[in-house]
Coordinates of N, CA and C and ligand atoms in Angstrom, one line a residue:
X1 N 17.3 25.4 -20.8 CA 18.5 25.3 -20.0 C 19.5 26.4 -20.3
X2 N 20.0 27.0 -19.2 CA 21.1 28.0 -19.4 C 22.4 27.5 -19.8
X3 N 22.9 28.2 -20.8 CA 24.3 27.8 -21.3 C 25.4 28.2 -20.3
X4 N 26.3 27.3 -20.1 CA 27.4 27.6 -19.2 C 28.3 28.7 -19.8
X5 N 28.7 29.7 -19.1 CA 29.6 30.7 -19.6 C 31.0 30.6 -18.9
X6 N 32.0 30.9 -19.5 CA 33.4 30.8 -19.0 C 34.0 32.2 -18.9
X7 N 34.1 32.8 -17.8 CA 34.5 34.2 -17.7 C 36.0 34.3 -17.8
X8 N 36.7 33.3 -17.3 CA 38.2 33.4 -17.2 C 38.8 32.1 -17.7
X9 N 38.8 32.0 -19.1 CA 39.4 30.7 -19.7 C 40.9 30.7 -19.5
X10 N 41.4 29.5 -19.5 CA 42.8 29.3 -19.4 C 43.4 29.5 -20.9
X11 N 44.5 30.3 -20.9 CA 45.1 30.5 -22.3 C 46.3 29.5 -22.4
X12 N 46.2 28.7 -23.4 CA 47.2 27.5 -23.4 C 47.9 27.6 -24.7
X13 N 49.2 27.5 -24.8 CA 50.0 27.5 -26.0 C 50.3 26.0 -26.3
X14 N 50.2 25.6 -27.6 CA 50.5 24.3 -28.1 C 51.7 24.5 -29.0
X15 N 52.8 23.8 -28.8 CA 53.9 24.0 -29.7 C 54.6 22.6 -29.7
X16 N 55.7 22.6 -30.7 CA 56.4 21.3 -31.0 C 57.5 21.6 -31.9
X17 N 57.8 20.7 -32.7 CA 58.8 20.8 -33.7 C 58.2 20.3 -34.9
X18 N 58.7 20.7 -36.1 CA 58.0 20.2 -37.4 C 57.8 18.7 -37.4
X19 N 56.5 18.3 -37.6 CA 56.2 16.8 -37.7 C 56.0 16.1 -36.4
X20 N 56.0 16.9 -35.3 CA 55.8 16.2 -34.0 C 54.4 15.9 -33.7
X21 N 53.5 16.6 -34.4 CA 52.1 16.3 -34.1 C 51.2 17.4 -33.5
X22 N 51.9 18.6 -33.5 CA 51.2 19.8 -32.9 C 49.8 20.1 -33.5
X23 N 49.8 20.1 -34.9 CA 48.4 20.4 -35.5 C 47.4 19.4 -35.3
X24 N 47.8 18.1 -35.2 CA 46.9 17.0 -34.8 C 46.3 17.2 -33.4
X25 N 47.3 17.6 -32.5 CA 46.8 17.7 -31.0 C 45.8 18.9 -31.0
X26 N 46.1 20.0 -31.7 CA 45.1 21.1 -31.8 C 43.8 20.7 -32.4
X27 N 43.8 19.8 -33.3 CA 42.5 19.3 -33.9 C 41.6 18.6 -32.8
X28 N 42.3 17.9 -31.9 CA 41.6 17.2 -30.9 C 41.0 18.3 -29.9
X29 N 41.8 19.4 -29.6 CA 41.3 20.4 -28.6 C 40.0 21.0 -29.3
X30 N 40.2 21.2 -30.6 CA 39.0 21.8 -31.3 C 37.7 20.9 -31.2
X31 N 38.0 19.6 -31.3 CA 36.8 18.7 -31.2 C 36.1 18.8 -29.9
X32 N 37.0 19.0 -28.9 CA 36.5 19.2 -27.5 C 36.0 20.5 -27.1
X33 N 35.7 21.4 -28.1 CA 35.0 22.6 -28.0 C 35.9 23.7 -27.4
X34 N 37.2 23.6 -27.6 CA 38.1 24.7 -27.2 C 38.2 25.6 -28.4
X35 N 38.5 26.9 -28.1 CA 38.8 27.8 -29.2 C 40.4 27.6 -29.6
X36 N 40.5 27.3 -30.9 CA 41.9 27.1 -31.3 C 42.3 28.2 -32.3
X37 N 43.3 29.0 -32.0 CA 43.7 30.0 -32.9 C 45.1 29.7 -33.5
X38 N 45.2 29.7 -34.7 CA 46.5 29.2 -35.4 C 47.4 30.5 -35.7
X39 N 48.6 30.4 -35.2 CA 49.5 31.6 -35.4 C 49.8 31.9 -36.8
X40 N 50.1 30.8 -37.6 CA 50.4 31.1 -39.0 C 49.3 31.7 -39.8
X41 N 48.1 31.3 -39.4 CA 46.9 32.0 -40.1 C 46.8 33.5 -39.8
X42 N 47.2 33.7 -38.5 CA 47.2 35.1 -38.0 C 48.2 36.0 -38.7
X43 N 49.4 35.4 -39.0 CA 50.4 36.0 -39.7 C 50.1 36.4 -41.2
X44 N 49.4 35.4 -41.8 CA 48.9 35.6 -43.2 C 47.8 36.6 -43.2
X45 N 47.0 36.6 -42.2 CA 45.9 37.6 -42.1 C 46.5 39.1 -42.0
X46 N 47.5 39.2 -41.2 CA 48.2 40.5 -40.9 C 48.8 41.0 -42.3
X47 N 49.3 40.1 -43.0 CA 49.8 40.5 -44.4 C 48.7 41.0 -45.3
X48 N 47.6 40.2 -45.3 CA 46.4 40.5 -46.2 C 45.8 41.8 -45.8
X49 N 45.7 42.2 -44.5 CA 44.9 43.2 -44.1 C 45.6 44.5 -43.7
X50 N 46.9 44.4 -43.3 CA 47.5 45.6 -42.8 C 48.3 46.4 -43.8
X51 N 47.7 47.5 -44.3 CA 48.4 48.3 -45.4 C 49.7 48.7 -45.1
X52 N 49.9 49.1 -43.9 CA 51.3 49.6 -43.4 C 52.3 48.5 -43.5
X53 N 51.9 47.3 -43.1 CA 52.8 46.2 -43.1 C 53.1 45.9 -44.6
X54 N 52.1 45.9 -45.5 CA 52.3 45.6 -46.9 C 53.3 46.6 -47.5
X55 N 53.2 47.9 -47.1 CA 54.1 48.9 -47.6 C 55.5 48.6 -47.1
X56 N 55.7 48.3 -45.8 CA 57.0 48.0 -45.3 C 57.6 46.7 -46.0
X57 N 56.7 45.7 -46.3 CA 57.2 44.6 -46.9 C 57.6 44.8 -48.4
X58 N 56.9 45.7 -49.0 CA 57.4 46.0 -50.4 C 58.7 46.8 -50.4
X59 N 58.8 47.7 -49.5 CA 60.0 48.4 -49.3 C 61.2 47.5 -49.1
X60 N 61.0 46.5 -48.3 CA 62.0 45.6 -47.9 C 62.4 44.6 -49.0
X61 N 61.4 44.0 -49.5 CA 61.5 42.8 -50.4 C 61.2 43.1 -51.9
X62 N 60.7 44.4 -52.3 CA 60.4 44.7 -53.6 C 58.9 44.6 -53.9
X63 N 58.4 45.4 -54.8 CA 57.0 45.6 -54.8 C 56.3 44.3 -55.7
X64 N 57.2 43.6 -56.3 CA 56.8 42.3 -57.1 C 56.3 41.3 -56.2
X65 N 56.6 41.4 -54.9 CA 55.9 40.3 -54.0 C 54.3 40.4 -53.8
X66 N 53.8 41.5 -54.4 CA 52.4 41.5 -54.4 C 52.0 41.6 -56.0
X67 N 50.9 40.9 -56.4 CA 50.6 41.0 -57.8 C 49.7 42.3 -58.1
X68 N 49.2 42.4 -59.3 CA 48.5 43.6 -59.6 C 47.2 43.7 -58.8
X69 N 46.6 42.6 -58.5 CA 45.4 42.7 -57.6 C 45.7 42.8 -56.1
X70 N 46.9 43.1 -55.8 CA 47.3 43.3 -54.5 C 47.4 41.9 -53.7
X71 N 47.4 40.8 -54.3 CA 47.5 39.5 -53.7 C 49.0 39.1 -53.5
X72 N 49.3 38.6 -52.2 CA 50.7 38.3 -52.0 C 51.1 37.1 -52.8
X73 N 52.3 37.1 -53.3 CA 52.9 36.0 -53.9 C 53.8 35.3 -52.9
X74 N 53.2 34.4 -52.2 CA 53.8 33.8 -51.0 C 55.2 33.0 -51.4
X75 N 55.2 32.4 -52.5 CA 56.3 31.7 -52.9 C 57.5 32.6 -53.2
X76 N 57.2 33.8 -53.8 CA 58.3 34.7 -54.1 C 58.9 35.4 -52.8
X77 N 57.9 35.8 -52.0 CA 58.3 36.2 -50.6 C 59.2 35.2 -49.9
X78 N 58.8 33.9 -49.9 CA 59.5 33.0 -49.2 C 60.9 32.8 -49.8
X79 N 60.9 32.8 -51.1 CA 62.2 32.8 -51.8 C 63.2 33.8 -51.4
X80 N 62.7 35.0 -51.3 CA 63.4 36.2 -51.0 C 63.9 36.3 -49.6
X81 N 62.9 35.9 -48.6 CA 63.0 36.1 -47.2 C 63.9 34.9 -46.6
X82 N 63.9 33.6 -47.2 CA 64.6 32.6 -46.6 C 65.9 32.3 -47.4
X83 N 66.3 33.4 -48.2 CA 67.6 33.3 -48.9 C 68.8 33.2 -47.8
X84 N 68.7 34.1 -46.8 CA 69.7 34.1 -45.8 C 69.1 34.5 -44.5
X85 N 69.9 34.4 -43.4 CA 69.4 34.7 -42.1 C 69.0 36.1 -42.0
X86 N 69.7 37.1 -42.5 CA 69.4 38.4 -42.3 C 68.1 38.8 -43.0
X87 N 67.8 38.2 -44.1 CA 66.4 38.5 -44.8 C 65.3 37.9 -44.0
X88 N 65.6 36.7 -43.4 CA 64.6 36.0 -42.6 C 64.2 36.9 -41.4
X89 N 65.3 37.4 -40.8 CA 65.2 38.3 -39.6 C 64.3 39.6 -40.0
X90 N 64.6 40.1 -41.1 CA 63.8 41.3 -41.5 C 62.3 40.9 -41.6
X91 N 62.1 39.8 -42.3 CA 60.6 39.4 -42.5 C 60.0 39.3 -41.1
X92 N 60.7 38.5 -40.2 CA 60.1 38.2 -38.9 C 59.9 39.4 -38.0
X93 N 60.8 40.3 -38.1 CA 60.7 41.6 -37.4 C 59.5 42.4 -37.8
X94 N 59.1 42.3 -39.1 CA 57.9 43.1 -39.7 C 56.8 42.3 -39.3
X95 N 56.7 40.9 -39.4 CA 55.5 40.2 -39.4 C 55.1 39.8 -37.9
X96 N 56.1 39.4 -37.2 CA 55.8 38.8 -35.8 C 55.0 39.7 -34.9
X97 N 55.4 41.0 -34.7 CA 54.7 41.9 -33.8 C 53.2 42.0 -34.2
X98 N 52.9 42.0 -35.6 CA 51.5 42.2 -36.1 C 50.8 40.9 -35.8
X99 N 51.4 39.8 -36.0 CA 50.9 38.5 -35.8 C 50.5 38.4 -34.4
X100 N 51.3 38.8 -33.4 CA 50.9 38.6 -32.0 C 49.8 39.7 -31.7
X101 N 49.7 40.8 -32.3 CA 48.6 41.7 -32.0 C 47.3 41.0 -32.4
X102 N 47.4 40.4 -33.7 CA 46.2 39.8 -34.2 C 45.7 38.6 -33.3
X103 N 46.8 37.8 -32.8 CA 46.4 36.7 -31.9 C 45.8 37.2 -30.6
X104 N 46.3 38.4 -30.1 CA 45.7 38.9 -28.9 C 44.3 39.3 -29.1
X105 N 44.1 39.9 -30.3 CA 42.7 40.5 -30.6 C 41.8 39.3 -30.6
X106 N 42.2 38.2 -31.2 CA 41.2 37.1 -31.4 C 41.0 36.3 -30.1
X107 N 42.2 36.3 -29.3 CA 42.1 35.7 -27.9 C 41.0 36.5 -27.0
X108 N 41.2 37.8 -27.1 CA 40.3 38.7 -26.3 C 38.9 38.5 -26.7
X109 N 38.6 38.4 -28.0 CA 37.2 38.2 -28.5 C 36.7 36.9 -27.9
X110 N 37.6 35.9 -28.0 CA 37.1 34.5 -27.5 C 36.8 34.6 -26.0
X111 N 37.6 35.2 -25.3 CA 37.5 35.4 -23.8 C 36.2 36.1 -23.6
X112 N 36.0 37.2 -24.3 CA 34.8 38.0 -24.1 C 33.5 37.2 -24.3
X113 N 33.6 36.4 -25.3 CA 32.3 35.6 -25.7 C 31.9 34.7 -24.6
X114 N 32.8 34.3 -23.7 CA 32.4 33.4 -22.6 C 32.0 32.0 -23.0
X115 N 32.3 31.7 -24.3 CA 31.9 30.4 -24.8 C 32.9 29.3 -24.5
X116 N 34.1 29.6 -24.2 CA 35.2 28.6 -24.2 C 35.9 28.5 -22.8
X117 N 36.0 27.2 -22.4 CA 36.7 27.0 -21.1 C 38.2 27.1 -21.3
X118 N 38.7 26.7 -22.6 CA 40.1 26.8 -22.9 C 40.3 27.5 -24.3
X119 N 41.2 28.5 -24.2 CA 41.6 29.1 -25.5 C 43.1 28.6 -25.9
X120 N 43.1 27.9 -27.0 CA 44.4 27.2 -27.3 C 45.1 28.0 -28.5
X121 N 46.3 28.3 -28.4 CA 47.0 28.9 -29.4 C 48.0 28.0 -30.0
X122 N 47.8 27.6 -31.3 CA 48.6 26.7 -32.0 C 49.7 27.5 -32.7
X123 N 50.9 27.4 -32.1 CA 52.1 28.2 -32.6 C 53.3 27.5 -32.4
X124 N 54.0 27.3 -33.6 CA 55.2 26.5 -33.7 C 56.4 27.3 -33.0
X125 N 56.3 28.6 -33.0 CA 57.4 29.4 -32.7 C 57.3 30.1 -31.3
X126 N 56.6 29.6 -30.4 CA 56.4 30.2 -29.1 C 57.7 30.6 -28.4
X127 N 58.6 29.6 -28.4 CA 59.9 30.0 -27.7 C 60.8 30.8 -28.6
X128 N 60.7 30.5 -29.9 CA 61.7 31.1 -30.9 C 61.4 32.7 -30.8
X129 N 60.1 33.1 -30.7 CA 59.8 34.6 -30.7 C 59.5 35.1 -29.3
X130 N 59.8 34.3 -28.3 CA 59.8 34.7 -26.8 C 58.4 35.2 -26.5
X131 N 57.3 34.4 -26.8 CA 56.0 34.9 -26.3 C 55.4 34.0 -25.2
X132 N 56.4 33.2 -24.6 CA 55.9 32.2 -23.7 C 55.1 32.8 -22.5
X133 N 55.4 34.1 -22.2 CA 54.7 34.7 -21.0 C 53.2 35.1 -21.3
X134 N 52.8 34.9 -22.5 CA 51.4 35.2 -22.9 C 50.4 34.1 -22.3
X135 N 51.0 33.0 -21.9 CA 50.2 31.7 -21.6 C 50.1 31.3 -20.3
X136 N 49.0 30.8 -19.8 CA 48.8 30.2 -18.5 C 49.6 28.9 -18.5
X137 N 49.5 28.2 -19.6 CA 50.3 26.9 -19.6 C 50.8 26.6 -21.1
X138 N 51.9 25.9 -21.1 CA 52.4 25.5 -22.5 C 52.5 24.0 -22.6
X139 N 52.0 23.5 -23.7 CA 51.9 22.1 -24.0 C 52.9 21.8 -25.1
X140 N 53.9 21.0 -24.9 CA 54.9 20.7 -26.0 C 54.6 19.3 -26.6
X141 N 54.4 19.1 -27.8 CA 54.2 17.8 -28.4 C 55.6 17.3 -28.9
X142 N 55.9 16.1 -28.4 CA 57.3 15.5 -28.6 C 57.3 14.3 -29.4
X143 N 58.2 14.0 -30.3 CA 58.3 12.8 -31.1 C 59.6 12.5 -31.5
X144 N 60.1 11.3 -31.7 CA 61.5 11.0 -32.0 C 61.7 11.5 -33.5
X145 N 62.9 12.0 -33.8 CA 63.2 12.6 -35.1 C 62.9 11.7 -36.3
X146 N 63.3 10.5 -36.2 CA 62.9 9.6 -37.5 C 61.4 9.5 -37.8
X147 N 60.6 9.4 -36.7 CA 59.1 9.5 -36.9 C 58.7 10.8 -37.5
X148 N 59.2 11.9 -36.9 CA 58.9 13.3 -37.4 C 59.2 13.4 -38.9
X149 N 60.4 12.9 -39.2 CA 60.9 13.0 -40.7 C 59.9 12.2 -41.6
X150 N 59.6 11.0 -41.2 CA 58.8 10.1 -42.0 C 57.2 10.7 -42.0
X151 N 56.8 11.3 -40.9 CA 55.5 11.8 -41.1 C 55.4 13.0 -41.9
X152 N 56.4 13.8 -41.9 CA 56.4 15.0 -42.8 C 56.6 14.7 -44.4
X153 N 57.4 13.6 -44.5 CA 57.5 13.1 -45.9 C 56.2 12.6 -46.4
X154 N 55.5 11.9 -45.5 CA 54.1 11.4 -46.0 C 53.1 12.5 -46.1
X155 N 53.2 13.6 -45.2 CA 52.3 14.7 -45.3 C 52.5 15.5 -46.5
X156 N 53.7 16.0 -46.7 CA 54.0 17.0 -47.7 C 55.0 16.6 -48.7
X157 N 55.4 15.4 -48.7 CA 56.5 15.0 -49.7 C 57.8 15.7 -49.4
X158 N 58.0 16.2 -48.2 CA 59.2 16.9 -48.0 C 60.5 16.0 -48.0
X159 N 61.6 16.4 -48.7 CA 62.8 15.5 -48.7 C 63.4 15.7 -47.3
X160 N 64.4 14.7 -47.1 CA 65.2 14.6 -45.8 C 66.0 15.9 -45.7
X161 N 66.5 16.4 -46.8 CA 67.3 17.6 -46.8 C 66.5 18.8 -46.4
X162 N 65.3 19.0 -47.0 CA 64.4 20.1 -46.7 C 64.0 20.0 -45.2
X163 N 63.7 18.8 -44.7 CA 63.3 18.6 -43.4 C 64.5 19.0 -42.4
X164 N 65.7 18.6 -42.8 CA 66.9 19.0 -41.9 C 66.9 20.5 -41.8
X165 N 66.9 21.2 -43.0 CA 67.0 22.7 -42.9 C 66.0 23.3 -42.1
X166 N 64.6 22.8 -42.2 CA 63.6 23.3 -41.3 C 63.9 23.1 -39.9
X167 N 64.3 21.9 -39.5 CA 64.7 21.5 -38.1 C 65.8 22.5 -37.5
X168 N 66.7 22.7 -38.4 CA 67.9 23.5 -37.9 C 67.5 24.9 -37.6
X169 N 66.4 25.4 -38.2 CA 65.9 26.8 -38.0 C 65.1 26.9 -36.6
X170 N 64.8 25.7 -36.1 CA 63.9 25.8 -34.9 C 64.8 25.5 -33.6
X171 N 64.3 25.9 -32.5 CA 65.1 25.5 -31.2 C 64.9 24.0 -31.1
X172 N 65.9 23.3 -30.6 CA 65.7 21.8 -30.5 C 64.5 21.5 -29.6
X173 N 63.9 20.4 -30.1 CA 62.7 20.0 -29.4 C 63.0 19.6 -27.9
X174 N 64.1 19.0 -27.7 CA 64.5 18.5 -26.4 C 64.5 19.7 -25.4
X175 N 64.9 20.9 -25.9 CA 64.9 22.1 -25.1 C 63.5 22.6 -24.7
X176 N 62.7 22.5 -25.8 CA 61.3 22.9 -25.5 C 60.6 22.0 -24.5
X177 N 61.0 20.7 -24.5 CA 60.3 19.7 -23.7 C 60.7 20.1 -22.2
X178 N 61.9 20.5 -22.1 CA 62.4 20.9 -20.6 C 61.6 22.1 -20.1
X179 N 61.2 23.0 -21.0 CA 60.5 24.3 -20.6 C 59.0 24.1 -20.4
X180 N 58.5 23.0 -20.9 CA 57.0 22.8 -21.0 C 56.4 22.6 -19.7
X181 N 55.2 23.0 -19.6 CA 54.3 22.6 -18.5 C 53.8 21.3 -18.6
X182 N 53.4 20.9 -19.9 CA 52.8 19.5 -20.2 C 53.6 19.0 -21.4
X183 N 54.0 17.8 -21.4 CA 54.6 17.2 -22.6 C 53.6 16.1 -23.1
X184 N 53.4 16.1 -24.3 CA 52.6 15.0 -24.9 C 53.6 14.2 -25.8
X185 N 53.7 12.9 -25.5 CA 54.7 12.1 -26.3 C 53.8 11.5 -27.4
X186 N 54.3 11.7 -28.7 CA 53.6 11.2 -29.8 C 54.5 10.2 -30.6
X187 N 54.6 9.1 -29.9 CA 55.5 8.0 -30.7 C 54.7 6.7 -30.8
X188 N 53.3 6.8 -30.7 CA 52.5 5.7 -30.9 C 51.5 5.9 -32.0
X189 N 50.3 5.4 -31.8 CA 49.2 5.5 -32.8 C 48.5 6.8 -32.7
X190 N 47.7 7.2 -33.6 CA 46.8 8.4 -33.5 C 45.9 8.3 -32.4
X191 N 45.4 7.0 -32.1 CA 44.5 6.9 -31.0 C 45.2 7.1 -29.6
X192 N 46.4 6.6 -29.6 CA 47.2 6.8 -28.3 C 47.5 8.4 -28.1
X193 N 47.7 9.1 -29.3 CA 47.8 10.5 -29.2 C 46.6 11.1 -28.6
X194 N 45.5 10.7 -29.2 CA 44.2 11.3 -28.7 C 44.0 11.1 -27.2
X195 N 44.4 9.9 -26.7 CA 44.3 9.6 -25.3 C 45.3 10.4 -24.4
X196 N 46.4 10.6 -24.9 CA 47.4 11.4 -24.1 C 47.0 12.9 -24.1
X197 N 46.4 13.3 -25.2 CA 45.9 14.7 -25.3 C 44.8 14.9 -24.4
X198 N 43.9 13.8 -24.3 CA 42.6 14.0 -23.4 C 43.1 14.2 -22.0
X199 N 44.2 13.4 -21.6 CA 44.7 13.5 -20.2 C 45.1 15.0 -19.9
X200 N 45.8 15.5 -20.9 CA 46.2 17.0 -20.7 C 45.0 17.9 -20.7
X201 N 44.1 17.7 -21.5 CA 42.9 18.4 -21.6 C 42.1 18.4 -20.3
X202 N 42.0 17.2 -19.7 CA 41.4 17.1 -18.4 C 42.1 17.9 -17.3
X203 N 43.4 17.7 -17.3 CA 44.2 18.5 -16.3 C 44.1 20.0 -16.5
X204 N 43.9 20.5 -17.8 CA 43.8 21.9 -18.0 C 42.4 22.4 -17.6
X205 N 41.4 21.5 -17.8 CA 40.0 21.8 -17.4 C 40.0 21.9 -15.8
X206 N 40.7 21.0 -15.1 CA 40.7 21.2 -13.7 C 41.2 22.5 -13.3
X207 N 42.3 22.9 -13.9 CA 43.0 24.2 -13.7 C 42.1 25.3 -13.9
X208 N 41.3 25.3 -15.0 CA 40.3 26.3 -15.3 C 39.4 26.5 -14.2
X209 N 38.8 25.3 -13.7 CA 37.8 25.3 -12.7 C 38.3 25.9 -11.5
X210 N 39.6 25.5 -11.1 CA 40.2 26.1 -9.8 C 40.5 27.6 -9.9
X211 N 40.8 28.0 -11.2 CA 41.1 29.4 -11.4 C 39.7 30.2 -11.2
X212 N 38.7 29.6 -11.5 CA 37.3 30.2 -11.3 C 37.0 30.5 -9.9
X213 N 37.5 29.4 -9.1 CA 37.1 29.6 -7.6 C 38.0 30.6 -6.9
X214 N 39.2 30.9 -7.4 CA 40.1 31.8 -6.8 C 39.6 33.3 -6.7
Ligands
LIG1 P1 53.1 19.3 -36.9 O1 51.9 20.2 -36.8 O2 53.8 19.2 -35.6 O3 54.1 19.6 -38.0 P2 51.1 17.2 -37.7 O4 50.2 17.2 -36.6 O5 50.8 17.9 -39.0 O6 52.5 17.7 -37.2 O7 51.6 15.7 -38.0 C1 52.4 15.4 -39.1 C2 51.7 14.2 -39.9 O8 51.8 13.0 -39.2 C3 50.3 14.5 -40.2 O9 50.0 14.1 -41.4 C4 49.6 13.7 -39.1 O10 48.4 13.2 -39.6 C5 50.6 12.5 -38.9 N1 50.5 12.0 -37.5 C6 50.8 12.7 -36.5 N2 50.8 11.9 -35.3 C7 50.6 10.6 -35.8 C8 50.5 9.5 -35.2 N3 50.6 9.2 -33.9 N4 50.3 8.2 -36.0 C9 50.2 8.5 -37.3 N5 50.3 9.6 -38.0 C10 50.5 10.7 -37.2

């Protein structure tokens, strides 16, 4: 039997706010044979592989952010970069362009392989770093704040104070919901989340097929 190939997959961004369920939704997409690319992993990869970026990070934050073997000390970098807004901006301006370049590279490889009907980018900061135009569709995973707080506490042991600080750095989820093409409400069980995600997946698959006919 000949394998089906997908010449023109839909590029889908999945985003949300901390604890809203974005990673869980992306796991479902992965189970359904979509290519899922994680933006944070691409940022880490950029720092590990790009010598020029390493050089610029050392100049900005000090050479002690890398140990003798050249391995990044992530907690020290985080401590220095999240000290204040200006330092955070410096880190983002160095890392984000390289992260986006790596995302595009992997996206193109997945597109070229013809193996995937949908290519999903798992990225918390789509709107914060203004890359929304990269996507054919954006899915926002929404959940009430108390549930988000509780889920993150159970997931990472994060305190209410740490959670509040993280939330304040992100664009309010209500805003992202307004801009989204699809919203997945995650205020029920994991099984309900799977079902709501499946509906969005089916809608995206219909869009991919109609794109193919055009
Ligand atoms: P995000 O990636 O948006 O920060 P996650 O997908 O990691 O959020 O979800 C946060 C935590 O809550 C995870 O431990 C996840 O397993 C759990 N979780 C997410 N949605 C539900 C749900 N509907 N019911 C129970 N637990 C959930």
